[in-house]
């Protein structure tokens, strides 16, 4: 790049953000599962404390590796089996408070300033907690984590999304729970779990209820199943955002000369600015994308879809927001401007009120990137004698 004013050149490599800059850059996370982000050492501790004896490994480093490898199967169904172990140790109030607090702390230490973290309350009832106990414990943990992060010099806000499992039949109940706690830390609703065979329209009653309540929801769609799933999520269920949505690529044609044509559904998604919660590493593990370099996010960003970058499951993918951005910077040569674009997209698509989103963009995100982008001006040059 050549500066118009000075004629100085900056090499491409200099313009790529370093891992340290990526970590310090303000980031916004819309798609992260609480039960997919535990610290391996915490799983081992909680298993010991609660008498859960079915963990495949006890030593934290080996346990972390086990999760990454077991999730690396190429199938969403097998990937989801690993959650039996994390959910098993998240059955008491104290365990939920601890896991949620550590989640907020870990995200904040990674430079995340705003996160929506999801979990399925119905998966935490095995030891007598009620749905309300679960939500209150997780909320307490998030508040504790925000406090600890602040004490460590980081600022983060965390909102919860309540997930209903698509193979089960509790979606309306969970939607009502999300609505009851909408002024107390829960910002929206989601459905997750195996996609093939469980279309989102099975849970229409829950979505219709939330629409009547003017509440917000996202739907996992277009990950393990293609366009019909995305179409149902949007046109039958009325989703505000798409969890993954990578298969929208099936409705986009790139010709030999590079010209692009969008089918009706892809055009709708782009025209309506439907947010896509992309999770690159997770998609490689479940087989939804062949490699980072070939991940649809590259094309979707070029075509100005409302694309966002997310972690999905930090434990199973051995990743973080910084980790996902590092992969994308390597694969696509993204700059701090690209990172800011993804981050502003995510903040615009969050489920908190408009004025708060705007303030996060103008008072936190843009100043954070401006600070990083100006660093080269103050770089010390070596003194030569
Ligand atoms: O990528 C995904 N696709 C679909 N379902 C998922 C994915 N990641 C996690 N879960 C499911 O969501 C539940 C609540 O957090 C998890 O227990 C897991 O079963
Ligand atoms: Zn997910």
XYZ file of C-alpha atoms and ligand atoms in Angstrom, residues 31 33-35 76 79-80 83 87 118-120 123 163 165 192-194 220 223 244 282 286 312-313, ligand 1:
44
model
C -22.489 -17.670 19.045
C -22.086 -22.450 23.878
C -21.579 -22.341 27.650
C -21.357 -26.141 27.773
C -22.412 -33.115 13.700
C -19.498 -33.926 17.583
C -22.544 -33.437 19.808
C -21.374 -32.614 25.332
C -23.347 -31.313 30.796
C -26.098 -19.868 24.986
C -26.963 -23.055 26.806
C -29.943 -25.388 27.117
C -29.871 -30.231 30.074
C -31.454 -22.829 23.821
C -32.902 -28.873 21.998
C -29.681 -26.395 18.664
C -28.832 -30.081 18.391
C -28.859 -32.492 15.456
C -29.024 -23.149 14.173
C -24.871 -26.309 9.163
C -23.916 -20.897 11.052
C -16.408 -25.801 14.272
C -18.439 -31.209 11.653
C -19.226 -22.034 18.739
C -17.423 -24.350 21.188
O -22.712 -26.445 16.200
C -23.687 -26.882 16.824
N -24.797 -27.271 16.136
C -25.899 -27.728 16.757
N -25.971 -27.901 18.082
C -24.892 -27.558 18.816
C -23.730 -27.058 18.238
N -22.837 -26.825 19.216
C -23.430 -27.169 20.375
N -24.666 -27.622 20.140
C -25.645 -28.159 21.115
O -26.173 -27.067 21.870
C -26.358 -27.506 23.198
C -26.592 -26.338 24.132
O -25.492 -25.512 24.229
C -25.139 -28.365 23.437
O -25.311 -29.238 24.528
C -25.006 -29.104 22.124
O -25.798 -30.293 22.156
